[in-house]
């Protein structure tokens, strides 16, 4: 009888361990830091292409990505509005360069994944290597979004694209690039000019 009880106990323990392994580990929750505006430095690696820069989320679907390196894309900014993407360099608009087209696709999927997480009241996932791992699918393709324990972005991976994006220096304060500063300056100047005209 004791042997039977021991066998049953071992079987139950094995099943529980297997279930934990399949679910990715212990469940974990993160503070919701993605629903508002924020900025973060990033490194993107895709095939033989590696780039660094800064991205900013203004609202759901409204993002900007500024490339700082390598030299061939330094200064290029991609502005995302839903599925529409435009490119600019020092305030001048042009078509999206061939050199960043693969990055654009991965960035667009990352934006969708983060916006999905931002729409949730509570972000939940699995604890993995001091990170919170969130599994999801976009257009039938699986992705992994990793958050730090404080709820900030850590990494995004999409296996079918063979690339990833790593994040650092996450802040809820909007960082200003040269292009962003120029645009904001233009908006302020235009607003002040309109007020002066109305007063006259």
PDB file of C-alpha atoms in Angstrom:
ATOM      1  CA  UNK A   1       0.000   0.000   0.000  1.00  0.00           C
ATOM      2  CA  UNK A   2       2.817   2.380   0.930  1.00  0.00           C
ATOM      3  CA  UNK A   3       4.566   1.546  -2.326  1.00  0.00           C
ATOM      4  CA  UNK A   4       1.372   2.347  -4.275  1.00  0.00           C
ATOM      5  CA  UNK A   5       1.010   5.678  -2.504  1.00  0.00           C
ATOM      6  CA  UNK A   6       4.659   6.495  -3.267  1.00  0.00           C
ATOM      7  CA  UNK A   7       4.216   5.629  -6.944  1.00  0.00           C
ATOM      8  CA  UNK A   8       1.090   7.812  -7.197  1.00  0.00           C
ATOM      9  CA  UNK A   9       2.881  10.691  -5.453  1.00  0.00           C
ATOM     10  CA  UNK A  10       5.841  10.458  -7.843  1.00  0.00           C
ATOM     11  CA  UNK A  11       3.481  10.412 -10.855  1.00  0.00           C
ATOM     12  CA  UNK A  12       1.621  13.491  -9.631  1.00  0.00           C
ATOM     13  CA  UNK A  13       4.880  15.334  -8.999  1.00  0.00           C
ATOM     14  CA  UNK A  14       6.136  14.399 -12.476  1.00  0.00           C
ATOM     15  CA  UNK A  15       2.923  15.656 -14.091  1.00  0.00           C
ATOM     16  CA  UNK A  16       3.129  18.958 -12.216  1.00  0.00           C
ATOM     17  CA  UNK A  17       6.752  19.473 -13.234  1.00  0.00           C
ATOM     18  CA  UNK A  18       5.896  18.684 -16.863  1.00  0.00           C
ATOM     19  CA  UNK A  19       3.018  21.158 -16.808  1.00  0.00           C
ATOM     20  CA  UNK A  20       5.271  23.866 -15.396  1.00  0.00           C
ATOM     21  CA  UNK A  21       7.848  23.197 -18.084  1.00  0.00           C
ATOM     22  CA  UNK A  22       5.281  23.484 -20.845  1.00  0.00           C
ATOM     23  CA  UNK A  23       3.819  26.719 -19.528  1.00  0.00           C
ATOM     24  CA  UNK A  24       7.296  28.313 -19.405  1.00  0.00           C
ATOM     25  CA  UNK A  25       7.735  28.389 -15.624  1.00  0.00           C
ATOM     26  CA  UNK A  26       6.201  30.263 -12.734  1.00  0.00           C
ATOM     27  CA  UNK A  27       3.559  32.809 -13.664  1.00  0.00           C
ATOM     28  CA  UNK A  28       4.507  36.442 -13.075  1.00  0.00           C
ATOM     29  CA  UNK A  29       2.908  39.867 -13.379  1.00  0.00           C
ATOM     30  CA  UNK A  30       4.459  43.170 -14.373  1.00  0.00           C
ATOM     31  CA  UNK A  31       3.590  46.752 -13.631  1.00  0.00           C
ATOM     32  CA  UNK A  32       1.802  48.332 -16.580  1.00  0.00           C
ATOM     33  CA  UNK A  33       4.388  50.784 -17.967  1.00  0.00           C
ATOM     34  CA  UNK A  34       3.610  50.369 -21.659  1.00  0.00           C
ATOM     35  CA  UNK A  35       0.193  52.033 -21.931  1.00  0.00           C
ATOM     36  CA  UNK A  36       1.511  55.598 -21.966  1.00  0.00           C
ATOM     37  CA  UNK A  37       4.243  57.435 -23.816  1.00  0.00           C
ATOM     38  CA  UNK A  38       7.845  56.307 -23.379  1.00  0.00           C
ATOM     39  CA  UNK A  39      11.276  56.256 -24.997  1.00  0.00           C
ATOM     40  CA  UNK A  40      13.949  53.577 -25.075  1.00  0.00           C
ATOM     41  CA  UNK A  41      17.316  52.961 -26.681  1.00  0.00           C
ATOM     42  CA  UNK A  42      17.391  49.850 -28.863  1.00  0.00           C
ATOM     43  CA  UNK A  43      19.671  47.439 -30.687  1.00  0.00           C
ATOM     44  CA  UNK A  44      18.210  45.473 -33.578  1.00  0.00           C
ATOM     45  CA  UNK A  45      19.861  42.425 -35.136  1.00  0.00           C
ATOM     46  CA  UNK A  46      18.415  40.888 -38.264  1.00  0.00           C
ATOM     47  CA  UNK A  47      20.418  38.550 -40.507  1.00  0.00           C
ATOM     48  CA  UNK A  48      23.669  40.440 -41.199  1.00  0.00           C
ATOM     49  CA  UNK A  49      22.244  43.837 -40.238  1.00  0.00           C
ATOM     50  CA  UNK A  50      22.833  45.426 -36.820  1.00  0.00           C
ATOM     51  CA  UNK A  51      21.613  48.901 -35.918  1.00  0.00           C
ATOM     52  CA  UNK A  52      21.237  51.050 -32.819  1.00  0.00           C
ATOM     53  CA  UNK A  53      19.075  54.016 -32.032  1.00  0.00           C
ATOM     54  CA  UNK A  54      16.150  55.289 -30.025  1.00  0.00           C
ATOM     55  CA  UNK A  55      12.428  54.631 -30.292  1.00  0.00           C
ATOM     56  CA  UNK A  56       9.493  56.536 -28.873  1.00  0.00           C
ATOM     57  CA  UNK A  57       5.886  55.494 -28.329  1.00  0.00           C
ATOM     58  CA  UNK A  58       3.449  58.408 -28.339  1.00  0.00           C
ATOM     59  CA  UNK A  59       0.196  56.445 -28.380  1.00  0.00           C
ATOM     60  CA  UNK A  60      -1.190  53.149 -29.636  1.00  0.00           C
ATOM     61  CA  UNK A  61       0.119  52.657 -33.184  1.00  0.00           C
ATOM     62  CA  UNK A  62       1.957  56.009 -33.133  1.00  0.00           C
ATOM     63  CA  UNK A  63       5.709  55.494 -32.824  1.00  0.00           C
ATOM     64  CA  UNK A  64       8.961  56.953 -34.107  1.00  0.00           C
ATOM     65  CA  UNK A  65      12.258  55.103 -34.533  1.00  0.00           C
ATOM     66  CA  UNK A  66      15.498  57.062 -34.892  1.00  0.00           C
ATOM     67  CA  UNK A  67      18.633  55.276 -36.156  1.00  0.00           C
ATOM     68  CA  UNK A  68      21.999  56.356 -34.777  1.00  0.00           C
ATOM     69  CA  UNK A  69      24.172  53.651 -36.359  1.00  0.00           C
ATOM     70  CA  UNK A  70      25.503  52.225 -38.646  1.00  0.00           C
ATOM     71  CA  UNK A  71      26.634  55.134 -40.797  1.00  0.00           C
ATOM     72  CA  UNK A  72      24.441  54.283 -43.799  1.00  0.00           C
ATOM     73  CA  UNK A  73      21.243  54.761 -41.763  1.00  0.00           C
ATOM     74  CA  UNK A  74      22.443  57.243 -39.128  1.00  0.00           C
ATOM     75  CA  UNK A  75      19.967  60.127 -38.876  1.00  0.00           C
ATOM     76  CA  UNK A  76      17.109  58.256 -40.562  1.00  0.00           C
ATOM     77  CA  UNK A  77      13.815  58.366 -38.685  1.00  0.00           C
ATOM     78  CA  UNK A  78      10.858  56.062 -39.323  1.00  0.00           C
ATOM     79  CA  UNK A  79       7.446  57.299 -38.218  1.00  0.00           C
ATOM     80  CA  UNK A  80       4.741  54.674 -37.692  1.00  0.00           C
ATOM     81  CA  UNK A  81       1.045  55.521 -37.743  1.00  0.00           C
ATOM     82  CA  UNK A  82      -0.978  52.318 -37.803  1.00  0.00           C
ATOM     83  CA  UNK A  83       0.200  50.368 -40.858  1.00  0.00           C
ATOM     84  CA  UNK A  84       1.591  53.493 -42.536  1.00  0.00           C
ATOM     85  CA  UNK A  85       5.329  54.112 -42.320  1.00  0.00           C
ATOM     86  CA  UNK A  86       7.151  57.238 -43.487  1.00  0.00           C
ATOM     87  CA  UNK A  87      10.858  58.062 -43.454  1.00  0.00           C
ATOM     88  CA  UNK A  88      12.704  61.314 -42.937  1.00  0.00           C
ATOM     89  CA  UNK A  89      16.248  62.603 -42.593  1.00  0.00           C
ATOM     90  CA  UNK A  90      16.861  65.889 -40.801  1.00  0.00           C
ATOM     91  CA  UNK A  91      13.258  66.868 -41.425  1.00  0.00           C
ATOM     92  CA  UNK A  92      13.216  65.959 -45.138  1.00  0.00           C
ATOM     93  CA  UNK A  93      10.767  63.213 -46.113  1.00  0.00           C
ATOM     94  CA  UNK A  94      11.650  60.430 -48.541  1.00  0.00           C
ATOM     95  CA  UNK A  95      10.787  56.795 -49.282  1.00  0.00           C
ATOM     96  CA  UNK A  96      11.883  54.151 -46.772  1.00  0.00           C
ATOM     97  CA  UNK A  97      15.527  53.202 -47.634  1.00  0.00           C
ATOM     98  CA  UNK A  98      16.211  49.661 -48.830  1.00  0.00           C
ATOM     99  CA  UNK A  99      18.774  49.251 -46.047  1.00  0.00           C
ATOM    100  CA  UNK A 100      16.122  49.521 -43.325  1.00  0.00           C
ATOM    101  CA  UNK A 101      13.254  47.683 -45.046  1.00  0.00           C
ATOM    102  CA  UNK A 102      13.875  44.373 -43.192  1.00  0.00           C
ATOM    103  CA  UNK A 103      14.114  46.297 -39.898  1.00  0.00           C
ATOM    104  CA  UNK A 104      10.844  48.062 -40.678  1.00  0.00           C
ATOM    105  CA  UNK A 105       8.972  44.743 -40.803  1.00  0.00           C
ATOM    106  CA  UNK A 106      10.408  43.532 -37.475  1.00  0.00           C
ATOM    107  CA  UNK A 107       9.799  46.925 -35.847  1.00  0.00           C
ATOM    108  CA  UNK A 108       6.193  46.923 -37.044  1.00  0.00           C
ATOM    109  CA  UNK A 109       5.589  43.518 -35.455  1.00  0.00           C
ATOM    110  CA  UNK A 110       7.244  44.683 -32.228  1.00  0.00           C
ATOM    111  CA  UNK A 111       4.984  47.733 -32.147  1.00  0.00           C
ATOM    112  CA  UNK A 112       1.901  45.558 -32.534  1.00  0.00           C
ATOM    113  CA  UNK A 113       3.050  43.208 -29.759  1.00  0.00           C
ATOM    114  CA  UNK A 114       3.823  46.046 -27.341  1.00  0.00           C
ATOM    115  CA  UNK A 115       0.562  47.828 -28.133  1.00  0.00           C
ATOM    116  CA  UNK A 116      -1.310  44.577 -27.443  1.00  0.00           C
ATOM    117  CA  UNK A 117       0.389  44.335 -24.038  1.00  0.00           C
ATOM    118  CA  UNK A 118      -0.289  48.036 -23.423  1.00  0.00           C
ATOM    119  CA  UNK A 119      -4.028  47.482 -23.857  1.00  0.00           C
ATOM    120  CA  UNK A 120      -4.133  45.069 -20.900  1.00  0.00           C
ATOM    121  CA  UNK A 121      -4.877  46.327 -17.391  1.00  0.00           C
ATOM    122  CA  UNK A 122      -2.423  43.799 -15.973  1.00  0.00           C
ATOM    123  CA  UNK A 123       0.527  42.317 -17.862  1.00  0.00           C
ATOM    124  CA  UNK A 124       1.107  38.667 -17.052  1.00  0.00           C
ATOM    125  CA  UNK A 125       3.563  36.092 -18.333  1.00  0.00           C
ATOM    126  CA  UNK A 126       6.119  33.579 -17.108  1.00  0.00           C
ATOM    127  CA  UNK A 127       9.189  34.215 -14.998  1.00  0.00           C
ATOM    128  CA  UNK A 128      12.372  33.405 -16.924  1.00  0.00           C
ATOM    129  CA  UNK A 129      15.957  34.410 -16.091  1.00  0.00           C
ATOM    130  CA  UNK A 130      14.883  37.448 -14.020  1.00  0.00           C
ATOM    131  CA  UNK A 131      12.624  38.557 -16.900  1.00  0.00           C
ATOM    132  CA  UNK A 132       8.914  38.246 -17.594  1.00  0.00           C
ATOM    133  CA  UNK A 133       8.279  36.320 -20.802  1.00  0.00           C
ATOM    134  CA  UNK A 134       5.096  37.002 -22.764  1.00  0.00           C
ATOM    135  CA  UNK A 135       4.148  34.649 -25.575  1.00  0.00           C
ATOM    136  CA  UNK A 136       1.850  35.701 -28.389  1.00  0.00           C
ATOM    137  CA  UNK A 137       1.039  35.410 -32.075  1.00  0.00           C
ATOM    138  CA  UNK A 138       0.832  37.943 -34.883  1.00  0.00           C
ATOM    139  CA  UNK A 139      -0.712  36.809 -38.153  1.00  0.00           C
ATOM    140  CA  UNK A 140      -0.233  33.204 -37.038  1.00  0.00           C
ATOM    141  CA  UNK A 141       3.474  33.656 -36.261  1.00  0.00           C
ATOM    142  CA  UNK A 142       4.706  33.263 -32.653  1.00  0.00           C
ATOM    143  CA  UNK A 143       6.680  35.942 -30.876  1.00  0.00           C
ATOM    144  CA  UNK A 144       8.284  36.459 -27.470  1.00  0.00           C
ATOM    145  CA  UNK A 145       8.206  39.777 -25.622  1.00  0.00           C
ATOM    146  CA  UNK A 146      10.434  40.070 -22.559  1.00  0.00           C
ATOM    147  CA  UNK A 147       9.946  42.673 -19.834  1.00  0.00           C
ATOM    148  CA  UNK A 148      12.197  43.552 -16.938  1.00  0.00           C
ATOM    149  CA  UNK A 149      10.897  42.964 -13.434  1.00  0.00           C
ATOM    150  CA  UNK A 150       9.850  46.635 -13.217  1.00  0.00           C
ATOM    151  CA  UNK A 151       7.669  46.317 -16.344  1.00  0.00           C
ATOM    152  CA  UNK A 152      10.026  48.077 -18.775  1.00  0.00           C
ATOM    153  CA  UNK A 153      10.912  46.644 -22.184  1.00  0.00           C
ATOM    154  CA  UNK A 154      13.796  44.175 -22.334  1.00  0.00           C
ATOM    155  CA  UNK A 155      13.653  42.249 -25.634  1.00  0.00           C
ATOM    156  CA  UNK A 156      11.453  41.237 -28.559  1.00  0.00           C
ATOM    157  CA  UNK A 157      11.982  38.120 -30.678  1.00  0.00           C
ATOM    158  CA  UNK A 158      10.151  36.808 -33.723  1.00  0.00           C
ATOM    159  CA  UNK A 159      11.540  33.465 -34.782  1.00  0.00           C
ATOM    160  CA  UNK A 160      10.198  33.433 -38.351  1.00  0.00           C
ATOM    161  CA  UNK A 161      12.120  36.656 -39.043  1.00  0.00           C
ATOM    162  CA  UNK A 162      15.293  35.379 -37.405  1.00  0.00           C
ATOM    163  CA  UNK A 163      15.947  38.618 -35.574  1.00  0.00           C
ATOM    164  CA  UNK A 164      15.511  40.397 -32.278  1.00  0.00           C
ATOM    165  CA  UNK A 165      15.357  43.833 -30.682  1.00  0.00           C
ATOM    166  CA  UNK A 166      16.937  44.562 -27.306  1.00  0.00           C
ATOM    167  CA  UNK A 167      15.989  47.603 -25.243  1.00  0.00           C
ATOM    168  CA  UNK A 168      17.805  49.725 -22.655  1.00  0.00           C
ATOM    169  CA  UNK A 169      17.459  53.082 -20.906  1.00  0.00           C
ATOM    170  CA  UNK A 170      13.660  52.831 -20.819  1.00  0.00           C
ATOM    171  CA  UNK A 171      11.998  56.031 -19.588  1.00  0.00           C
ATOM    172  CA  UNK A 172       8.470  57.417 -19.452  1.00  0.00           C
ATOM    173  CA  UNK A 173       9.901  60.807 -20.397  1.00  0.00           C
ATOM    174  CA  UNK A 174      10.024  61.459 -24.136  1.00  0.00           C
ATOM    175  CA  UNK A 175      13.589  61.795 -25.393  1.00  0.00           C
ATOM    176  CA  UNK A 176      14.086  64.308 -28.157  1.00  0.00           C
ATOM    177  CA  UNK A 177      15.983  63.579 -31.366  1.00  0.00           C
ATOM    178  CA  UNK A 178      17.166  66.361 -33.646  1.00  0.00           C
ATOM    179  CA  UNK A 179      14.206  65.723 -35.949  1.00  0.00           C
ATOM    180  CA  UNK A 180      11.701  65.677 -33.080  1.00  0.00           C
ATOM    181  CA  UNK A 181      13.138  68.858 -31.597  1.00  0.00           C
ATOM    182  CA  UNK A 182      12.938  70.605 -34.968  1.00  0.00           C
ATOM    183  CA  UNK A 183       9.326  69.566 -35.457  1.00  0.00           C
ATOM    184  CA  UNK A 184       8.337  70.628 -31.921  1.00  0.00           C
ATOM    185  CA  UNK A 185      10.105  73.955 -32.398  1.00  0.00           C
ATOM    186  CA  UNK A 186       8.206  74.490 -35.627  1.00  0.00           C
ATOM    187  CA  UNK A 187       4.880  73.714 -33.924  1.00  0.00           C
ATOM    188  CA  UNK A 188       5.604  76.124 -31.051  1.00  0.00           C
ATOM    189  CA  UNK A 189       6.778  78.875 -33.414  1.00  0.00           C
ATOM    190  CA  UNK A 190       3.707  78.462 -35.627  1.00  0.00           C
ATOM    191  CA  UNK A 191       1.419  78.571 -32.585  1.00  0.00           C
ATOM    192  CA  UNK A 192       3.034  81.739 -31.275  1.00  0.00           C
ATOM    193  CA  UNK A 193       2.790  83.405 -34.695  1.00  0.00           C
ATOM    194  CA  UNK A 194      -0.924  82.587 -34.908  1.00  0.00           C
ATOM    195  CA  UNK A 195      -1.546  84.035 -31.442  1.00  0.00           C
ATOM    196  CA  UNK A 196       0.290  87.242 -32.382  1.00  0.00           C
ATOM    197  CA  UNK A 197      -1.783  87.598 -35.559  1.00  0.00           C
ATOM    198  CA  UNK A 198      -5.012  87.131 -33.619  1.00  0.00           C
ATOM    199  CA  UNK A 199      -4.015  89.771 -31.070  1.00  0.00           C
ATOM    200  CA  UNK A 200      -3.350  92.269 -33.867  1.00  0.00           C
TER     201      UNK A 200
END
